N, CA and C of each residue as an Amber inpcrd file, in Angstrom:
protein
   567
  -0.5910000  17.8970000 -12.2850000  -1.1710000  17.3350000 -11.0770000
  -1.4520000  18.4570000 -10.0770000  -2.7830000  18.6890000  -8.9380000
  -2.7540000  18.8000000  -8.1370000  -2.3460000  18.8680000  -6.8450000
  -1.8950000  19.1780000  -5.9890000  -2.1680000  19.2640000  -4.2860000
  -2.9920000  19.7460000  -3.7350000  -3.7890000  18.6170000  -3.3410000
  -5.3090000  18.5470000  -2.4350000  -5.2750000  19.3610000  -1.1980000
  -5.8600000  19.6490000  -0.8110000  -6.4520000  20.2510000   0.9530000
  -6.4800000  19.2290000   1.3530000  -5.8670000  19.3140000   1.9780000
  -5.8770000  17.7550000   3.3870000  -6.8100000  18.6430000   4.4820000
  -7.9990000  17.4450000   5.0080000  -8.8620000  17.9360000   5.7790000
  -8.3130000  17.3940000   7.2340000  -8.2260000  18.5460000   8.2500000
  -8.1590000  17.8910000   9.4070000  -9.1770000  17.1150000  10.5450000
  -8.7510000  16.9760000  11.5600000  -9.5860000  16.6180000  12.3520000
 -10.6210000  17.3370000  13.2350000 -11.8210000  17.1550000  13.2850000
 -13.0360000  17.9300000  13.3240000 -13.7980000  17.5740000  12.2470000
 -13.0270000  18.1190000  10.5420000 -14.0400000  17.7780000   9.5210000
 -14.9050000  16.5370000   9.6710000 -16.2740000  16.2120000   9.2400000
 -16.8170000  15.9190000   9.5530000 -16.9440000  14.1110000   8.1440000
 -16.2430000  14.4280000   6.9500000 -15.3590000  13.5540000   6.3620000
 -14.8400000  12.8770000   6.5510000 -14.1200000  13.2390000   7.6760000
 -13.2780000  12.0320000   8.5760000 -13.3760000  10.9430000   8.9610000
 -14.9780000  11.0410000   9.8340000 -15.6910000  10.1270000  10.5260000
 -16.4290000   9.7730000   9.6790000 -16.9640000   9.7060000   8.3000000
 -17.9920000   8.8920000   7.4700000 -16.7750000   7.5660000   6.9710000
 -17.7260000   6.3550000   6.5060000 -17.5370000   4.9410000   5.8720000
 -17.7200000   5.6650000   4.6290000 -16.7000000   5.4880000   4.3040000
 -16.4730000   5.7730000   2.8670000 -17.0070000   4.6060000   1.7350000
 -17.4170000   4.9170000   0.7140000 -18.4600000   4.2390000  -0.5310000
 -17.3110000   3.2640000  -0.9800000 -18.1950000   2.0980000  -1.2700000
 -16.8430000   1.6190000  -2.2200000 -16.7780000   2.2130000  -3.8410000
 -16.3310000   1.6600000  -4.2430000 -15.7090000   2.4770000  -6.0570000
 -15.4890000   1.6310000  -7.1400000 -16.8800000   1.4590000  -7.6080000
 -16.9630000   0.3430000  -8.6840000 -16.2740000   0.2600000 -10.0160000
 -15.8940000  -0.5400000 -10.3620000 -14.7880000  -0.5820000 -11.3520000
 -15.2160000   0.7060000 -12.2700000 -16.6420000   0.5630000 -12.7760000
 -16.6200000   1.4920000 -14.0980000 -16.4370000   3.1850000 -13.5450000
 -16.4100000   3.6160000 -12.6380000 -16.1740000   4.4450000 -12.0050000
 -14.2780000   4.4490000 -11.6400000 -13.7590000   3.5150000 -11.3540000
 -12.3490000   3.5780000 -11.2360000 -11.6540000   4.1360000 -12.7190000
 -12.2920000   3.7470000 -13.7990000 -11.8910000   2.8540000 -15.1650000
 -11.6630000   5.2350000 -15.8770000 -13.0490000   6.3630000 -14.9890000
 -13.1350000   7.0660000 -15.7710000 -11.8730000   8.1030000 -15.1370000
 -11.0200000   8.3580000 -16.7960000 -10.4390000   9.6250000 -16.6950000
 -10.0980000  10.4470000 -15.2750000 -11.6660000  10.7840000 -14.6550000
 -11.4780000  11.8280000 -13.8670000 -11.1690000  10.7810000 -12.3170000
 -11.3030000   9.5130000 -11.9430000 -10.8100000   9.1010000 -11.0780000
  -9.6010000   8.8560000 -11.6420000  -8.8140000   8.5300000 -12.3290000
  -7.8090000   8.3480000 -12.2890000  -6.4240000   9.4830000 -12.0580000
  -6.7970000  10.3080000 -12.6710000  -6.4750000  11.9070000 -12.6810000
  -6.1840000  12.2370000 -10.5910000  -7.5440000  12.0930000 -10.4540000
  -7.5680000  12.2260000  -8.3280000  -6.3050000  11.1710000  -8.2830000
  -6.4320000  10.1550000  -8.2030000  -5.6140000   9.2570000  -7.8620000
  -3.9900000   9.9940000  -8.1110000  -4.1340000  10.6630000  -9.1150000
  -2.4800000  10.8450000  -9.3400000  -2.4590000  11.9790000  -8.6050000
  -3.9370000  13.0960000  -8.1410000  -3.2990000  14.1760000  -7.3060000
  -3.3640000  13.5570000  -5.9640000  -4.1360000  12.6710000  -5.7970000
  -3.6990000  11.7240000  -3.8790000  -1.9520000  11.3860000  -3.4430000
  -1.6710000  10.6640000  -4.6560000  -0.2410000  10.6630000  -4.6830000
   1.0320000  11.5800000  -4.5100000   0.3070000  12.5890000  -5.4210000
   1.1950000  13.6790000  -5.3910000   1.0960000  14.3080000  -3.8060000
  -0.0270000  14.7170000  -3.4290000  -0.3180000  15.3450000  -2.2210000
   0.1950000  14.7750000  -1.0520000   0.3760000  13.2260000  -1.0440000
   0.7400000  12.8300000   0.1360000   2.8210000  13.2140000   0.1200000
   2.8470000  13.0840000  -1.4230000   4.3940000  13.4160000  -1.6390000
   5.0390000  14.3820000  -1.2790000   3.9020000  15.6950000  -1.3320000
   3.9530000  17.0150000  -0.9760000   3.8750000  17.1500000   0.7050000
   3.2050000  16.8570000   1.2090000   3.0600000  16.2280000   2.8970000
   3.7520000  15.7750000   3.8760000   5.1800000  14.8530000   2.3500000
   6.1470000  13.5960000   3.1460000   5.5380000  12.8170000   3.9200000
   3.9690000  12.3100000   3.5330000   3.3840000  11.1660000   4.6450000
   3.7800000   9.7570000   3.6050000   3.7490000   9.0730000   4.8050000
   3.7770000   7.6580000   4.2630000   2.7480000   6.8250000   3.5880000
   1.4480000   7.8490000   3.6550000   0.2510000   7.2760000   3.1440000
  -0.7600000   8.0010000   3.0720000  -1.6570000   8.0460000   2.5590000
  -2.8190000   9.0440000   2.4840000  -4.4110000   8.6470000   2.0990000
  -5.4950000   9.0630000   2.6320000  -6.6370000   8.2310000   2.1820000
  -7.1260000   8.9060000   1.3650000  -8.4020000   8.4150000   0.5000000
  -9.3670000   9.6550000   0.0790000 -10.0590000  10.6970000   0.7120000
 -10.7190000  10.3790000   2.2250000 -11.1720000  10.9780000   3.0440000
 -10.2800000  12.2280000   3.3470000  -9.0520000  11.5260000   3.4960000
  -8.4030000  13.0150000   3.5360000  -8.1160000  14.3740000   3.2070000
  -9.1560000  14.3180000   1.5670000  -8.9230000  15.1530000   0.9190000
 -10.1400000  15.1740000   0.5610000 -10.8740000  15.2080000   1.3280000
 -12.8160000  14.8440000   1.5510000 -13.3800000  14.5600000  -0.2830000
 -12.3810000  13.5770000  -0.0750000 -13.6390000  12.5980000  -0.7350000
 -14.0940000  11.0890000  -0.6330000 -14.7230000  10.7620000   0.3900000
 -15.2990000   9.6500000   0.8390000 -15.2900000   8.4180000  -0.0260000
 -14.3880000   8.1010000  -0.5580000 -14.8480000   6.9030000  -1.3870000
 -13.1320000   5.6820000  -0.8150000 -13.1510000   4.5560000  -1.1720000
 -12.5400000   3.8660000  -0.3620000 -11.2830000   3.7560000  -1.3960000
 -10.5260000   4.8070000  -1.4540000  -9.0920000   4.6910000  -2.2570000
  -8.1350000   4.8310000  -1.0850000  -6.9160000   4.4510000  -1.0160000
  -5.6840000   4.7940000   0.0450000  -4.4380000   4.3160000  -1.0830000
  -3.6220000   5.3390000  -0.8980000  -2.0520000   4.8310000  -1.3590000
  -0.9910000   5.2440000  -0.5880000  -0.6910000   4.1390000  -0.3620000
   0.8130000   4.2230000   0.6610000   2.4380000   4.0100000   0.0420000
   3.2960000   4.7780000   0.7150000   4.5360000   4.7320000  -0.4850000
   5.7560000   5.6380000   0.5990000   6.6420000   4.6790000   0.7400000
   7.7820000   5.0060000   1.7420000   8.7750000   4.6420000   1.3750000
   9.9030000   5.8290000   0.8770000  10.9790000   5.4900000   0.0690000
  11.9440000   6.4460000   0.8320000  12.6390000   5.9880000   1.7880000
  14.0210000   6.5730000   2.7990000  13.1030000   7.7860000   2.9960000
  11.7400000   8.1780000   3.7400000  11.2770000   9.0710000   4.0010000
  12.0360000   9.8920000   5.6440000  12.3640000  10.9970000   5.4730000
  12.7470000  11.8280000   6.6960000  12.3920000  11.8790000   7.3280000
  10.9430000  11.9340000   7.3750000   9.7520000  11.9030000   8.6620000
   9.6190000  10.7360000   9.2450000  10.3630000   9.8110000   8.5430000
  10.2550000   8.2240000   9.1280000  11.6420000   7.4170000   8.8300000
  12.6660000   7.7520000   9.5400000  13.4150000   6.7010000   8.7470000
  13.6140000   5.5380000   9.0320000  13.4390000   5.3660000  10.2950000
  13.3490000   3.7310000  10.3900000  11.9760000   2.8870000  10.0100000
  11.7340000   3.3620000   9.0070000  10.4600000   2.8970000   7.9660000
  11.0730000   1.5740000   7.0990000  10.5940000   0.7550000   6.9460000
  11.2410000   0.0390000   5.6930000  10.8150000   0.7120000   4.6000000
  11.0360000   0.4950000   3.3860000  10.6790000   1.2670000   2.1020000
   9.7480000   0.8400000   1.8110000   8.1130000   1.0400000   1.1270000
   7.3350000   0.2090000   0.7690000   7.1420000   0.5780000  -0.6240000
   7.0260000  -0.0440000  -1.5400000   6.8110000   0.2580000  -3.0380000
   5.3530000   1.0390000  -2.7560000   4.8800000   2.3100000  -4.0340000
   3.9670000   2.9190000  -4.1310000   2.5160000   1.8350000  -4.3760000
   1.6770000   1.8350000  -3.3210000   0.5800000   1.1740000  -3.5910000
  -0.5490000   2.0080000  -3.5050000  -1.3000000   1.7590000  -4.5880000
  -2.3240000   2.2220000  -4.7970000  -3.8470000   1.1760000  -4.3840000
  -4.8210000   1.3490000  -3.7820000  -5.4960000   0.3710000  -2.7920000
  -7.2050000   1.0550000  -2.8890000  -7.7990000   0.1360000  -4.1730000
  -9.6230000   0.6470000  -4.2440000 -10.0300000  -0.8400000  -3.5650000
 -11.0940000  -0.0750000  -2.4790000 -11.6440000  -0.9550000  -1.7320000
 -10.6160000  -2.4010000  -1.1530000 -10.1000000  -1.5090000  -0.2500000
  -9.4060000  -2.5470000   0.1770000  -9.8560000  -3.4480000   1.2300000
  -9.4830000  -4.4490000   1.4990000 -10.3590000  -5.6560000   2.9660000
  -9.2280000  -5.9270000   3.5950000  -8.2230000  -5.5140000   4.5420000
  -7.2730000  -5.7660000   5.6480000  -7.7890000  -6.8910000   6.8050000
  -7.6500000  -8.0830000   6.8800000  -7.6340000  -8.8950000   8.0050000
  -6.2980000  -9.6600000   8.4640000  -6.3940000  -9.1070000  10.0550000
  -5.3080000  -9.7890000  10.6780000  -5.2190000 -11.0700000  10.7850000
  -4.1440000 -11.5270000  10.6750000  -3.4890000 -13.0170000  10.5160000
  -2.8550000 -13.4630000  11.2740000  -2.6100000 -12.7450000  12.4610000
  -1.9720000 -12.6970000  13.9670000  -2.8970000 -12.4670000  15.0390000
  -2.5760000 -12.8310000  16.7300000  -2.9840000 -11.9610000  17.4040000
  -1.5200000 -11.1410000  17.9720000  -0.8340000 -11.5550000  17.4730000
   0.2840000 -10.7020000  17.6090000   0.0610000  -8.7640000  17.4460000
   0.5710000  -7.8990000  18.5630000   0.7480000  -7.1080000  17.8710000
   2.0230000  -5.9120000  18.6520000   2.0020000  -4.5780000  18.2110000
   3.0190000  -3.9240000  18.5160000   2.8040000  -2.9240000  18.5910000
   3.0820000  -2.0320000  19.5660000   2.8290000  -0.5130000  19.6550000
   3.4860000   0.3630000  18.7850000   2.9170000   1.0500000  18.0400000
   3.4620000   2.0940000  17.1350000   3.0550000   3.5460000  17.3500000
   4.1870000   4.4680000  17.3930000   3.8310000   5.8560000  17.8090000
   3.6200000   6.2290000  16.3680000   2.1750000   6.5910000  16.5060000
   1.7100000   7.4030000  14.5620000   1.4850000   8.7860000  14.6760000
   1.0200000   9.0650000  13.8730000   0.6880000  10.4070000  13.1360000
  -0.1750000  10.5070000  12.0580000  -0.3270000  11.5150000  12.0240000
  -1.3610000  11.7110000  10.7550000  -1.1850000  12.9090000  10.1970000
  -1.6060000  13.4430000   8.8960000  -1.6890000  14.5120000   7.9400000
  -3.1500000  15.2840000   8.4370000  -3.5600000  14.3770000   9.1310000
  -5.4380000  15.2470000   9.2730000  -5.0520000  15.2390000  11.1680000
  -3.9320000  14.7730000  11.5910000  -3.9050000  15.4370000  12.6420000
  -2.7060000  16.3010000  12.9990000  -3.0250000  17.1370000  12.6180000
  -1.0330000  17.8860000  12.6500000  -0.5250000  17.9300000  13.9460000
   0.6130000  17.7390000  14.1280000   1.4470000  17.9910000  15.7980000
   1.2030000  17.5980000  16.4060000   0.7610000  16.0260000  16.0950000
   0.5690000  14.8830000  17.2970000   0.5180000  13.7180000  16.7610000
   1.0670000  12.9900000  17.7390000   1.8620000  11.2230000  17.8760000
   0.9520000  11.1110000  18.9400000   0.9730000   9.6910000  19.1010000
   0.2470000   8.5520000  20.1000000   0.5300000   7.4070000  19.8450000
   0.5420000   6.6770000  21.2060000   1.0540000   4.8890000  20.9500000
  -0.5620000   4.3760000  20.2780000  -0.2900000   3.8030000  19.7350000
  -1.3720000   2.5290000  18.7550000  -1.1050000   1.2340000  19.0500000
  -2.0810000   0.6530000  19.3310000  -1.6600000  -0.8440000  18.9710000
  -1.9110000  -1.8260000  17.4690000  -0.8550000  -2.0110000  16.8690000
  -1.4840000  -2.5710000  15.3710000  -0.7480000  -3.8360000  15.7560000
  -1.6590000  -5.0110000  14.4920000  -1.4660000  -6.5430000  14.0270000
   0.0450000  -6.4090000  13.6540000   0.7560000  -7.2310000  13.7040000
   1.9350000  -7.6920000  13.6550000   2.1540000  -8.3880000  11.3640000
   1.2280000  -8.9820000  11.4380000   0.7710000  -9.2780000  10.1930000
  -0.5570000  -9.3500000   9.5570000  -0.9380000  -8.9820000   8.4390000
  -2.2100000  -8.9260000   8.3230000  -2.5370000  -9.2470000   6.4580000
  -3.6720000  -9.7250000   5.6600000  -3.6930000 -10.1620000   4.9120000
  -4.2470000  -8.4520000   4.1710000  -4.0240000  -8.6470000   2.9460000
  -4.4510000  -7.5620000   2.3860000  -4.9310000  -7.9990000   1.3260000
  -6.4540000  -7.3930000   0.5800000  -6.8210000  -7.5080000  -1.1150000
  -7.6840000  -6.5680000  -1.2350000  -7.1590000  -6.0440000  -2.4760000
  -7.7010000  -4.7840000  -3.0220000  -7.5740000  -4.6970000  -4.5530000
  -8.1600000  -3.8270000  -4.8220000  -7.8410000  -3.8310000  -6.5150000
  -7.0330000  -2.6250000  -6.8950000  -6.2920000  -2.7690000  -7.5000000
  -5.3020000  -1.5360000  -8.0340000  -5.9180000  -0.7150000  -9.3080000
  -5.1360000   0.4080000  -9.4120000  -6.0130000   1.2930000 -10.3010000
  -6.4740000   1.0530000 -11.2500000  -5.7630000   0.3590000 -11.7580000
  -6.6950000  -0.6570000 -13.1700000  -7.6870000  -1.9050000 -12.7590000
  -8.1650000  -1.8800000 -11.7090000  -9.2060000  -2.8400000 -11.6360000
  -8.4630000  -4.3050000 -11.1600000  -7.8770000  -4.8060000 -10.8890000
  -6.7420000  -5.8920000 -11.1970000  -6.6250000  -6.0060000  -9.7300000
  -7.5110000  -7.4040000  -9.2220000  -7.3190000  -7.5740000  -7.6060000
  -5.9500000  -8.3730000  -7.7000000  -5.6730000  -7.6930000  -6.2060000
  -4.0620000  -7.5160000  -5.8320000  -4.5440000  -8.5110000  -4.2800000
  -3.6450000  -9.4190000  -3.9210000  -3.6540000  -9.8230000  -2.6140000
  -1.9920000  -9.8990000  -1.9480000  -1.6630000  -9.1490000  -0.6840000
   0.0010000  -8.9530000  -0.3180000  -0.8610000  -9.9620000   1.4310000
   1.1460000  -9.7750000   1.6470000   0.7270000 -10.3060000   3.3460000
   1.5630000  -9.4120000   3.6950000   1.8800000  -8.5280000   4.3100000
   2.5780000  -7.4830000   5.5010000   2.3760000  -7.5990000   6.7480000
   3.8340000  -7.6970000   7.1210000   3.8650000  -8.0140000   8.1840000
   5.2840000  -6.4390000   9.1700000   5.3110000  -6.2040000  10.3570000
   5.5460000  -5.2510000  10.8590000   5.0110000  -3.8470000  11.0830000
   6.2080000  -3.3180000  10.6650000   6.2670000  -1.6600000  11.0220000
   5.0190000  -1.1100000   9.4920000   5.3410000  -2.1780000   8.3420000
   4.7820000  -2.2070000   7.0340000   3.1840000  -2.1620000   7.9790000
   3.2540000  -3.4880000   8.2380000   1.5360000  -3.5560000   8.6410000
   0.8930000  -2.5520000   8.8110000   1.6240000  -1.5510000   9.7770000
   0.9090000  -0.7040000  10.4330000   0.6350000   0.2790000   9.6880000
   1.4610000   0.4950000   9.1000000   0.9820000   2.0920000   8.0460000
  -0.7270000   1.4510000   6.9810000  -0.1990000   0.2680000   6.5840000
  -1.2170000  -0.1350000   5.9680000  -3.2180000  -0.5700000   6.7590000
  -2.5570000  -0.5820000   7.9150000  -4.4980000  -0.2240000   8.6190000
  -4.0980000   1.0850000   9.1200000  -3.2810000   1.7420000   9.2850000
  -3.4590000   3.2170000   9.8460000  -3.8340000   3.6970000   8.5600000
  -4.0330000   3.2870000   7.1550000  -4.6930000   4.0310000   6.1700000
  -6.1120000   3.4550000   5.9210000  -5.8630000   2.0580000   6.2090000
  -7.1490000   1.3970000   5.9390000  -8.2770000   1.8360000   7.1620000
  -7.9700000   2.2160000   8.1080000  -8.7830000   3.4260000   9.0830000
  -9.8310000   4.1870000   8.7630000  -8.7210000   5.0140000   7.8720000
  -9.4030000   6.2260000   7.2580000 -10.4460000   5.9970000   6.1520000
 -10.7040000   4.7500000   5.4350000 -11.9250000   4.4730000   4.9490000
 -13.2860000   3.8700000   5.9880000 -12.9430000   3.9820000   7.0010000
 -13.7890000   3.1560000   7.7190000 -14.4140000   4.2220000   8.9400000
 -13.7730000   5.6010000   8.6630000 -13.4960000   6.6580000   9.7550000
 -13.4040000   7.1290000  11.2290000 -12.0210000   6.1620000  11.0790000
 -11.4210000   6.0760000  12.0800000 -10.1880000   6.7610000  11.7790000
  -9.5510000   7.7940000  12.9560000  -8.2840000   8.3360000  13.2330000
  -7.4500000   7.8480000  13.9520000  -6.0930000   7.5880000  14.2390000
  -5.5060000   6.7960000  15.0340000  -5.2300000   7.0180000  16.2660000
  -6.4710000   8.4510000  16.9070000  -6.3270000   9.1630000  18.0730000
  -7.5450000   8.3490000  18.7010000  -8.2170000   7.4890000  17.8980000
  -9.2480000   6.6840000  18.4880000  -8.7010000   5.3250000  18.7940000
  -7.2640000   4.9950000  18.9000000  -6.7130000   4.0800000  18.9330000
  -5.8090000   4.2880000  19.6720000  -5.6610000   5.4130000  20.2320000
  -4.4700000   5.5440000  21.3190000  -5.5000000   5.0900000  22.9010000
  -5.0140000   4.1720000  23.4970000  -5.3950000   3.3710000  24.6040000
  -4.6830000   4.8680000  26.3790000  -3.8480000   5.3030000  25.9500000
  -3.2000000   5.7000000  26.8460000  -3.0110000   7.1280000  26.4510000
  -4.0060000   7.7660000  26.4660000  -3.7390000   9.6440000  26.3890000
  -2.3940000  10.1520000  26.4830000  -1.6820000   9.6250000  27.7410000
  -0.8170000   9.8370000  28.3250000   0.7780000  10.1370000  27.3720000
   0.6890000   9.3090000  26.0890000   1.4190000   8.7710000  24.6350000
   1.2950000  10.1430000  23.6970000   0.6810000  10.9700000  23.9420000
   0.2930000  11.7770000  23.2290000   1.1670000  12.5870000  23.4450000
   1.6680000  13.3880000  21.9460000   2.9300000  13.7670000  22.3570000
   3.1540000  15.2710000  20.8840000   3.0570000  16.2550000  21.2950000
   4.0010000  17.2420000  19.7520000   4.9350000  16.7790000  19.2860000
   5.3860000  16.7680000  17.7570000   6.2380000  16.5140000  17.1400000
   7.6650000  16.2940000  17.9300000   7.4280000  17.6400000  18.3560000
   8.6480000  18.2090000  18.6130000   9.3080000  17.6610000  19.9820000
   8.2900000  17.3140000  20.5960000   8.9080000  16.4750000  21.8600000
   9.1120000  14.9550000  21.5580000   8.0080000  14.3000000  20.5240000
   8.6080000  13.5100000  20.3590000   9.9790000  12.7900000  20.0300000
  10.3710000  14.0280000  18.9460000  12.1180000  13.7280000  18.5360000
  13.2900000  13.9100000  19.8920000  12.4950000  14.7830000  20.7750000
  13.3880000  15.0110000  22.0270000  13.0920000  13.8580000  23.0790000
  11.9770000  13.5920000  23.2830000  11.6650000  12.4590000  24.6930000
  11.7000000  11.4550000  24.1340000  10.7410000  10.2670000  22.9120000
  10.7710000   9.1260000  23.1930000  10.8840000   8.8130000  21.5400000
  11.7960000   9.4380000  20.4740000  12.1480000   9.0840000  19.2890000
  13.5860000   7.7250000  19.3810000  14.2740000   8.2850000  19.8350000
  15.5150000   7.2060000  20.4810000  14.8740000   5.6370000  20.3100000
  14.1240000   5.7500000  21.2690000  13.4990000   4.4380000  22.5510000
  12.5230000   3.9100000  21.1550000  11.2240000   4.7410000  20.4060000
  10.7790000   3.7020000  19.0840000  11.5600000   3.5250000  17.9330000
  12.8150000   4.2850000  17.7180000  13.3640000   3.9620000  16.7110000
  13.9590000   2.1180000  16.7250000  14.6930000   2.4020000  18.2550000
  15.0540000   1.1150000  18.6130000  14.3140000  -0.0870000  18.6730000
  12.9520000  -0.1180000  19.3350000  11.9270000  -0.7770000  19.3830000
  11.6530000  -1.0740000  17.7700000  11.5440000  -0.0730000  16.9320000
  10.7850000   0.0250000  15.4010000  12.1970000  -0.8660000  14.7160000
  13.2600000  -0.8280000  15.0180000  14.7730000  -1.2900000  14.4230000
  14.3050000  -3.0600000  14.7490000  14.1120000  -3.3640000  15.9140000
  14.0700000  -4.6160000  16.3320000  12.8030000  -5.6860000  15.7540000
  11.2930000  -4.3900000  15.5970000  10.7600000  -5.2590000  14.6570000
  10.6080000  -5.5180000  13.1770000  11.3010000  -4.5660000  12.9370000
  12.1420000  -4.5760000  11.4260000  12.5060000  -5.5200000  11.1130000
  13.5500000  -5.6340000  11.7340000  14.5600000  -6.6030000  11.5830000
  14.0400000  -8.4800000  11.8810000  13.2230000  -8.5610000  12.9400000
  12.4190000  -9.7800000  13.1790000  11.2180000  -9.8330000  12.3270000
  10.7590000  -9.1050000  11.6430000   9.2430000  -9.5320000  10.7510000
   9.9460000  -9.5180000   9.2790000
């Protein structure tokens, strides 16, 4: 397997609508092969999720996968999902501020506002439509990836500049205060 170049922000990848990815195209060898270096790369990263765009190639794949990650621990665990052409609609108007991050934006957090629950269907790497319902802290990782096919960053979703924050201050100023917040909707969704 591979580890991709993760493209940051500026590239111009970022901001394109990514193609969808028709089965007989999912089905060859050489997509499937990417798929296992997307995985790997985001593993290599420690992100909780990763798109295709990220690794400039525009087409509408995302896999998300959070297992007692360090960079996140008050994450719930999410089994490894793999996600071609996925369709995310919210099922709430409920929602919750989440301080994110990104791999294409290094050394910066911002509050977001994401759906509380939201419907998901996509087809998994073998072609085989998949439909989940996620709801929480889950939700959010899952349109903060579904974003990135649509090219959007989650710095276009921060409402309040002000949220914007380095890593490094985050763990010092306001990690405490969302862990607690992130603990409480854990625990209620």
């Amino acid at each position: 397997m591979t580890i991709l170049k993760i493209a940051h922000i500026g590239n111009p990848v970022l901001r394109e609508r990514s193609r969808e990815l028709p089965r007989e195209e999912l089905a060859l060898p050489a997509t499937q092969t990417f798929i296992d270096d997307l995985v790997e790369t985001m593993r290599a990263a420690n992100g909780a999720g990763i798109a295709a765009p990220q690794v400039e190639h525009p087409i509408r794949v995302c896999v998300v996968h959070v297992q007692k990650n360090k960079r996140y621990p008050y994450m719930p665990d999410i089994p490894l999902t793999i996600m071609v052409n996925p369709v995310l609609t919210p099922s709430t108007s409920d929602t919750f501020e989440n301080y994110e991050g990104c791999l294409s934006v290094p050394n910066l957090r911002g509050v977001v506002e994401r759906f509380t629950r939201v419907e998901l269907s996509y087809l998994d790497r073998r072609g085989v439509e998949t439909k989940q319902t996620l709801r929480g802290l889950s939700a959010g990782v899952f349109q903060h990836e579904c974003d990135h096919l649509d090219g959007k960053l989650f710095v276009d979703r921060v409402r309040d500049t002000t949220s914007l924050t380095t890593w490094a201050d985050f763990e010092q100023f306001h990690k405490q205060a969302f862990v607690d917040k992130m603990t409480a909707l854990v625990a209620r969704e």
